[in-house]
Coordinates of C-alpha atoms in Angstrom, one line a residue:
M1033 CA 50.0 7.2 -31.8
R1034 CA 49.4 3.9 -28.4
L1035 CA 49.1 7.3 -26.7
V1036 CA 46.6 8.3 -28.6
Q1037 CA 44.7 5.0 -29.0
K1038 CA 45.0 4.7 -25.4
F1039 CA 43.6 8.2 -25.1
V1040 CA 40.9 7.2 -26.9
I1041 CA 39.9 3.9 -25.3
A1042 CA 39.7 5.7 -22.2
A1043 CA 37.3 8.2 -23.5
L1044 CA 35.1 5.8 -24.9
A1045 CA 35.3 4.1 -21.5
T1046 CA 34.3 7.1 -19.6
L1047 CA 31.0 8.0 -22.1
L1048 CA 30.3 4.6 -22.2
A1049 CA 29.8 4.5 -18.6
A1050 CA 28.4 7.9 -18.3
E1051 CA 25.2 6.2 -19.9
P1052 CA 22.7 5.3 -18.1
A1053 CA 21.7 1.5 -18.7
V1054 CA 18.7 0.3 -20.0
A1055 CA 16.8 -2.0 -18.8
L1056 CA 15.7 -4.8 -20.7
S1057 CA 12.5 -7.3 -20.7
R1058 CA 11.7 -10.4 -22.6
V1059 CA 8.3 -10.5 -24.3
K1060 CA 7.6 -13.1 -22.6
D1061 CA 6.5 -10.8 -19.4
L1062 CA 5.7 -8.2 -20.6
V1063 CA 2.3 -9.6 -23.0
S1064 CA -0.2 -12.5 -23.6
V1065 CA -1.3 -14.4 -26.3
E1066 CA -4.9 -14.2 -26.9
G1067 CA -7.2 -17.0 -26.1
I1068 CA -4.5 -18.4 -24.2
R1069 CA -5.6 -18.0 -20.8
E1070 CA -7.1 -19.0 -17.1
N1071 CA -10.7 -19.9 -16.5
M1072 CA -12.4 -19.5 -13.5
L1073 CA -14.5 -22.3 -11.5
V1074 CA -16.6 -22.7 -8.7
G1075 CA -18.3 -24.8 -6.9
Y1076 CA -20.6 -25.8 -3.6
G1077 CA -20.1 -27.6 -1.4
L1078 CA -19.7 -29.6 2.0
V1079 CA -16.8 -29.7 4.7
V1080 CA -16.9 -32.5 6.9
G1081 CA -14.8 -33.9 9.8
L1082 CA -14.3 -30.9 11.4
N1083 CA -14.4 -31.2 15.3
G1084 CA -17.2 -29.5 16.4
S1085 CA -15.9 -25.9 14.6
G1086 CA -18.4 -26.1 11.6
D1087 CA -22.3 -24.9 10.8
S1088 CA -25.0 -24.2 13.6
L1089 CA -27.5 -25.9 12.2
K1090 CA -30.3 -23.6 12.9
N1091 CA -28.1 -20.3 12.3
A1092 CA -27.0 -22.0 8.7
P1093 CA -30.8 -24.2 7.3
F1094 CA -28.9 -24.2 3.8
T1095 CA -26.3 -26.3 5.4
Q1096 CA -29.1 -28.4 7.5
Q1097 CA -30.5 -29.6 3.5
S1098 CA -28.0 -30.0 1.7
I1099 CA -26.9 -32.8 3.9
Q1100 CA -30.3 -34.3 3.5
T1101 CA -29.7 -33.6 -0.2
M1102 CA -26.7 -35.7 0.6
L1103 CA -27.5 -38.2 2.5
E1104 CA -30.8 -39.2 0.5
R1105 CA -28.1 -39.4 -2.7
M1106 CA -26.7 -42.2 0.1
G1107 CA -30.5 -43.7 0.8
V1108 CA -30.9 -42.3 4.4
N1109 CA -33.9 -39.7 4.7
T1110 CA -33.3 -37.8 7.2
R1111 CA -36.6 -35.3 6.2
G1112 CA -38.3 -34.2 9.0
Q1113 CA -35.4 -34.9 11.7
T1114 CA -34.0 -32.5 13.6
M1115 CA -30.5 -32.1 12.8
Q1116 CA -28.2 -30.4 16.0
T1117 CA -24.7 -31.7 13.7
K1118 CA -21.6 -29.1 14.0
N1119 CA -18.9 -31.4 12.3
T1120 CA -20.3 -29.8 9.0
A1121 CA -19.4 -26.4 7.5
A1122 CA -20.8 -25.3 4.2
V1123 CA -17.8 -24.0 1.4
M1124 CA -17.4 -22.8 -1.5
V1125 CA -15.0 -24.5 -3.5
T1126 CA -12.7 -21.8 -6.2
A1127 CA -10.9 -22.9 -8.6
K1128 CA -8.6 -21.5 -12.0
L1129 CA -8.7 -23.7 -14.6
P1130 CA -5.0 -23.1 -17.0
A1131 CA -5.3 -23.2 -20.1
F1132 CA -4.4 -26.2 -22.1
A1133 CA -5.2 -27.8 -19.0
A1134 CA -5.9 -32.3 -20.5
N1135 CA -8.3 -34.7 -18.9
G1136 CA -6.8 -35.9 -15.5
T1137 CA -4.8 -33.0 -14.4
G1138 CA -4.7 -31.7 -10.6
V1139 CA -5.6 -28.0 -10.2
D1140 CA -5.3 -26.5 -6.5
V1141 CA -8.7 -25.5 -5.3
S1142 CA -9.2 -22.9 -3.1
V1143 CA -12.0 -24.1 0.1
S1144 CA -14.3 -20.6 2.0
A1145 CA -16.6 -21.5 4.4
M1146 CA -19.6 -19.9 3.7
G1147 CA -21.5 -20.1 7.6
D1148 CA -21.6 -19.8 11.2
A1149 CA -18.1 -22.7 11.1
K1150 CA -14.9 -21.2 13.5
S1151 CA -13.0 -23.4 11.9
L1152 CA -11.9 -26.0 8.4
Q1153 CA -8.7 -27.2 10.8
G1154 CA -9.0 -30.9 10.3
G1155 CA -11.9 -30.8 7.4
T1156 CA -12.5 -32.3 4.3
L1157 CA -14.4 -32.1 1.3
L1158 CA -16.5 -34.1 -0.2
V1159 CA -16.5 -34.6 -4.1
T1160 CA -18.3 -31.3 -5.3
T1161 CA -18.3 -30.4 -8.6
L1162 CA -17.0 -26.9 -10.1
F1163 CA -18.9 -24.4 -13.0
G1164 CA -17.3 -22.0 -15.6
A1165 CA -19.7 -19.4 -16.8
D1166 CA -20.7 -21.3 -19.1
G1167 CA -22.4 -23.3 -16.4
Q1168 CA -20.8 -26.8 -18.1
I1169 CA -18.8 -28.3 -15.4
Y1170 CA -14.9 -29.2 -15.8
A1171 CA -13.5 -30.1 -12.5
L1172 CA -14.2 -31.8 -9.7
A1173 CA -12.9 -31.3 -6.0
Q1174 CA -12.6 -33.1 -2.7
G1175 CA -9.6 -34.0 -0.3
P1176 CA -7.9 -33.3 3.1
V1177 CA -8.4 -28.7 3.5
N1178 CA -5.1 -27.3 4.3
V1179 CA -5.7 -24.3 6.9
G1180 CA -2.6 -22.3 7.3
G1181 CA -4.4 -20.2 10.6
F1182 CA -6.6 -21.7 14.3
S1183 CA -8.3 -20.6 16.5
A1184 CA -9.2 -21.8 20.4
Q1185 CA -10.9 -20.6 23.1
G1186 CA -11.7 -21.3 26.8
D1187 CA -13.6 -20.2 28.8
G1188 CA -11.9 -16.1 29.9
G1189 CA -10.4 -15.2 26.4
S1190 CA -9.7 -17.2 22.7
V1191 CA -6.5 -16.8 19.6
T1192 CA -7.3 -16.7 17.0
K1193 CA -4.1 -16.5 14.0
N1194 CA -5.0 -16.2 10.2
V1195 CA -7.9 -17.1 8.6
P1196 CA -9.3 -20.2 10.1
T1197 CA -12.1 -20.6 7.9
A1198 CA -9.7 -21.0 5.0
G1199 CA -8.1 -23.6 3.2
R1200 CA -6.6 -24.7 0.1
I1201 CA -5.9 -28.1 -1.4
P1202 CA -3.4 -29.4 -3.5
N1203 CA -4.3 -30.9 -6.4
G1204 CA -7.5 -31.2 -5.4
A1205 CA -9.3 -31.0 -7.9
I1206 CA -8.8 -33.3 -10.9
V1207 CA -10.6 -31.7 -14.7
E1208 CA -12.3 -33.5 -16.1
R1209 CA -13.3 -31.4 -19.0
E1210 CA -10.7 -29.9 -21.9
I1211 CA -11.4 -26.4 -23.7
G1212 CA -10.9 -26.0 -27.2
F1213 CA -8.5 -24.3 -28.7
N1214 CA -6.6 -25.1 -31.2
L1215 CA -3.1 -22.5 -31.1
A1216 CA -1.7 -24.7 -34.5
S1217 CA -4.2 -23.5 -36.4
E1218 CA -4.0 -20.4 -36.2
H1219 CA -2.6 -18.1 -39.0
N1220 CA -2.7 -14.7 -37.0
L1221 CA -2.5 -14.0 -33.4
K1222 CA -2.9 -11.1 -30.7
L1223 CA -0.3 -10.1 -28.6
A1224 CA -1.9 -8.7 -25.0
L1225 CA -0.4 -5.8 -24.0
H1226 CA -0.2 -6.3 -19.5
N1227 CA 0.8 -2.7 -19.3
P1228 CA -1.2 -0.7 -22.5
D1229 CA 1.9 2.0 -24.3
F1230 CA 2.1 3.3 -27.1
T1231 CA 5.7 3.7 -27.4
T1232 CA 6.8 -0.3 -26.2
A1233 CA 3.9 -2.1 -27.9
S1234 CA 6.4 0.2 -31.6
R1235 CA 9.3 -1.5 -30.0
I1236 CA 8.4 -4.9 -29.7
A1237 CA 6.9 -4.7 -33.4
S1238 CA 10.1 -3.1 -34.8
A1239 CA 12.3 -6.1 -32.2
V1240 CA 10.3 -9.2 -34.1
N1241 CA 10.0 -8.1 -37.1
S1242 CA 14.0 -7.4 -37.6
F1243 CA 14.3 -10.9 -35.4
I1244 CA 12.4 -12.3 -38.1
G1245 CA 13.1 -10.8 -41.6
M1246 CA 9.2 -9.5 -42.6
P1247 CA 6.7 -7.4 -41.3
V1248 CA 5.4 -9.5 -40.0
A1249 CA 4.1 -6.8 -36.6
T1250 CA 2.0 -4.5 -36.6
T1251 CA 0.6 -2.3 -33.5
A1252 CA -2.7 -1.8 -33.8
D1253 CA -3.5 0.3 -30.6
P1254 CA -1.3 0.7 -27.7
S1255 CA -2.0 -2.1 -26.0
T1256 CA -2.7 -4.8 -29.1
V1257 CA 0.5 -6.4 -31.5
Q1258 CA -0.9 -8.1 -34.3
L1259 CA 0.9 -11.1 -35.9
A1260 CA 1.6 -13.0 -39.4
V1261 CA 2.0 -16.9 -39.0
P1262 CA 4.5 -17.3 -42.0
A1263 CA 3.2 -20.2 -43.6
D1264 CA 6.8 -21.0 -44.6
Y1265 CA 8.3 -20.5 -40.4
K1266 CA 9.9 -23.5 -38.3
G1267 CA 7.9 -24.8 -35.7
G1268 CA 5.0 -23.4 -36.9
V1269 CA 2.5 -20.9 -34.2
I1270 CA 4.2 -23.2 -31.5
G1271 CA 8.3 -21.5 -32.9
L1272 CA 6.9 -18.6 -33.8
L1273 CA 5.8 -17.4 -30.5
T1274 CA 9.5 -19.9 -28.5
D1275 CA 11.4 -17.5 -30.6
I1276 CA 9.7 -14.0 -29.9
E1277 CA 9.5 -14.6 -26.4
Q1278 CA 12.9 -14.6 -25.8
I1279 CA 13.3 -11.6 -27.5
K1280 CA 14.5 -7.8 -25.1
V1281 CA 13.1 -5.3 -25.6
A1282 CA 13.3 -1.5 -23.4
T1283 CA 9.7 -0.3 -22.2
D1284 CA 8.3 3.0 -21.3
T1285 CA 5.6 3.8 -18.9
P1286 CA 4.5 7.6 -18.4
A1287 CA 5.6 8.9 -15.5
K1288 CA 3.7 8.6 -12.5
V1289 CA 3.8 9.5 -8.2
I1290 CA 1.2 6.7 -6.8
I1291 CA -0.1 7.7 -3.8
N1292 CA -1.8 5.1 -0.7
E1293 CA -3.3 7.3 1.7
A1294 CA -4.6 4.8 3.7
T1295 CA -0.7 3.4 4.3
G1296 CA 0.7 6.5 3.4
V1297 CA 3.3 4.3 0.5
I1298 CA 4.6 6.8 -2.2
V1299 CA 5.9 5.0 -5.3
M1300 CA 7.8 7.2 -8.3
G1301 CA 8.4 6.5 -11.2
S1302 CA 11.9 7.2 -12.5
D1303 CA 11.0 9.8 -15.1
V1304 CA 8.9 11.6 -12.9
R1305 CA 10.3 15.9 -13.3
I1306 CA 9.2 18.7 -11.7
S1307 CA 9.5 22.3 -13.0
T1308 CA 11.8 24.7 -10.8
V1309 CA 9.6 25.4 -7.5
A1310 CA 10.0 26.4 -3.8
I1311 CA 9.0 24.5 -0.7
A1312 CA 8.2 25.1 2.7
Q1313 CA 6.9 23.0 5.0
G1314 CA 6.4 23.4 8.3
N1315 CA 3.9 22.1 11.5
L1316 CA 2.9 23.3 14.9
T1317 CA 2.7 20.9 17.5
I1318 CA 2.2 21.2 20.9
K1319 CA 3.1 18.2 23.1
V1320 CA 1.9 18.4 27.1
T1321 CA 3.3 15.9 29.1
E1322 CA 1.4 15.5 33.1
T1323 CA 3.8 14.0 35.1
P1324 CA 2.5 13.9 38.5
E1325 CA 4.3 13.4 41.7
V1326 CA 3.4 11.7 45.6
S1327 CA 4.2 13.9 47.9
Q1328 CA 5.0 12.0 51.1
P1329 CA 3.7 14.4 54.3
G1330 CA 6.8 14.2 58.0
P1331 CA 6.7 11.2 59.8
L1332 CA 4.1 11.7 62.7
S1333 CA 3.0 15.5 61.6
G1334 CA -0.6 13.9 61.0
G1335 CA -0.6 14.7 57.3
T1336 CA -2.3 12.9 54.1
T1337 CA -0.4 11.6 50.9
Q1338 CA -1.0 14.0 47.8
V1339 CA -0.8 13.7 44.7
T1340 CA 0.6 17.1 43.4
P1341 CA 0.2 17.7 38.9
R1342 CA 3.3 18.0 37.1
T1343 CA 2.5 19.7 33.9
K1344 CA 4.9 20.3 30.3
I1345 CA 4.4 21.7 27.7
D1346 CA 6.0 21.9 24.8
I1347 CA 5.9 23.9 21.0
D1348 CA 7.3 22.8 18.2
D1349 CA 6.0 25.8 15.5
G1350 CA 8.8 24.2 12.9
K1351 CA 11.3 27.1 12.7
S1352 CA 13.7 25.0 12.2
K1353 CA 12.0 23.8 8.7
K1354 CA 13.5 25.2 5.6
M1355 CA 12.9 26.3 2.2
V1356 CA 14.2 24.7 -0.2
V1357 CA 13.9 24.9 -4.2
M1358 CA 13.3 22.5 -6.4
H1359 CA 15.7 23.2 -10.1
E1360 CA 13.7 22.6 -13.6
G1361 CA 14.1 19.1 -14.3
V1362 CA 15.3 17.3 -11.2
S1363 CA 15.5 12.8 -11.2
L1364 CA 13.9 11.6 -8.9
Q1365 CA 17.0 11.2 -6.5
N1366 CA 16.9 15.1 -6.2
L1367 CA 13.9 15.3 -5.8
V1368 CA 13.8 12.3 -2.6
D1369 CA 16.3 14.5 -1.2
G1370 CA 15.4 17.4 -1.0
L1371 CA 12.0 16.4 0.2
N1372 CA 14.2 14.1 3.1
A1373 CA 16.4 17.5 3.8
L1374 CA 12.6 19.4 4.7
G1375 CA 12.5 16.4 7.5
V1376 CA 8.8 15.5 6.3
G1377 CA 7.4 11.6 6.9
P1378 CA 5.4 10.1 3.8
R1379 CA 1.9 11.5 5.2
D1380 CA 3.8 15.8 4.4
I1381 CA 5.4 14.0 1.5
I1382 CA 2.0 13.0 0.1
S1383 CA 0.8 16.7 0.8
I1384 CA 3.3 17.5 -0.9
L1385 CA 3.4 16.4 -4.2
Q1386 CA -0.4 17.5 -4.2
A1387 CA 0.4 20.8 -3.6
I1388 CA 3.6 21.3 -6.2
K1389 CA 1.0 18.9 -9.6
A1390 CA -1.6 21.3 -8.2
A1391 CA 1.0 24.3 -9.3
G1392 CA 1.8 23.3 -12.7
A1393 CA 5.5 22.0 -11.7
L1394 CA 5.2 18.0 -11.6
Q1395 CA 5.1 16.6 -14.9
A1396 CA 4.0 12.8 -13.8
D1397 CA 0.1 12.2 -13.1
I1398 CA -0.3 11.8 -9.6
Q1399 CA -2.8 8.6 -9.2
V1400 CA -4.3 8.0 -5.4
I1401 CA -5.2 4.0 -4.4
G1402 CA -6.5 2.7 -1.6

């Protein structure tokens, strides 16, 4: 009896080990709640204190107008005067206002030069109002600009690292206006999937209903799950979202091949399959190598030194390439191994995948980017 039990346990362990592991993801990482999002802010300002690397006012008249307007507000009249300072640069300031950001909260801002400034290193952003899409002021930004690059030049050359005309100010903006959104009073919520998919949306709805114990979640479309908040749920809306976020769901994605022809990068999903197809790849390569040789005359011969050309031509007609047969339903690993067996690089693999798709043997969508 014990021998039979050991055999059954060993057989079950073998079957479990043979099954592929299913990747589970938290609902928190798959969806976002409609209404809870960041908002874009933008503003125009001046960066001062530059060491001669700012805008040349002749080529950037808007910088001069901004300086004059700023000085007039401080009681200094410079109208009609000629300015030659190069220590100021006009910049665009951008930021993201987080959801539920309270008054006085610090927000990171990005600063980018508009004119012909060479660098913003060492500069300080003056008080800049940041506007939302509705034209309202939501934050004020000011502070020293942190630049991740530098630029140096001399009479004979110059060197530039990264982008010295753009920088950031950590916590450089202070929120002055809150965006009103009373989440606690909501009775119906929408969960928007980051990657819309019918199967994933249905699995999320089923997992939520199983966890709550009642049908509170329904699938409206592949990108949205409707959620009705139970009136007597402990913790209300916040408690419900907190619990739902930790539910783990097996995601599903369509078979897809992503190709970036500009860089030669190929990304294939695990569900990519092909039908039976034979592949052969070979290129004609002609390599010409020039190796000049110097012919030196003997002593007192009266001859002159001559350069004799030596040309070597190598031809690779692809005879070493073999045809590989891909059988029906092969996995991603088999597909990659088969293509590698042909000795081809990423550029040739792109052409092969497109040819397989044209033949109707690739059971996946090809998306070309870049």
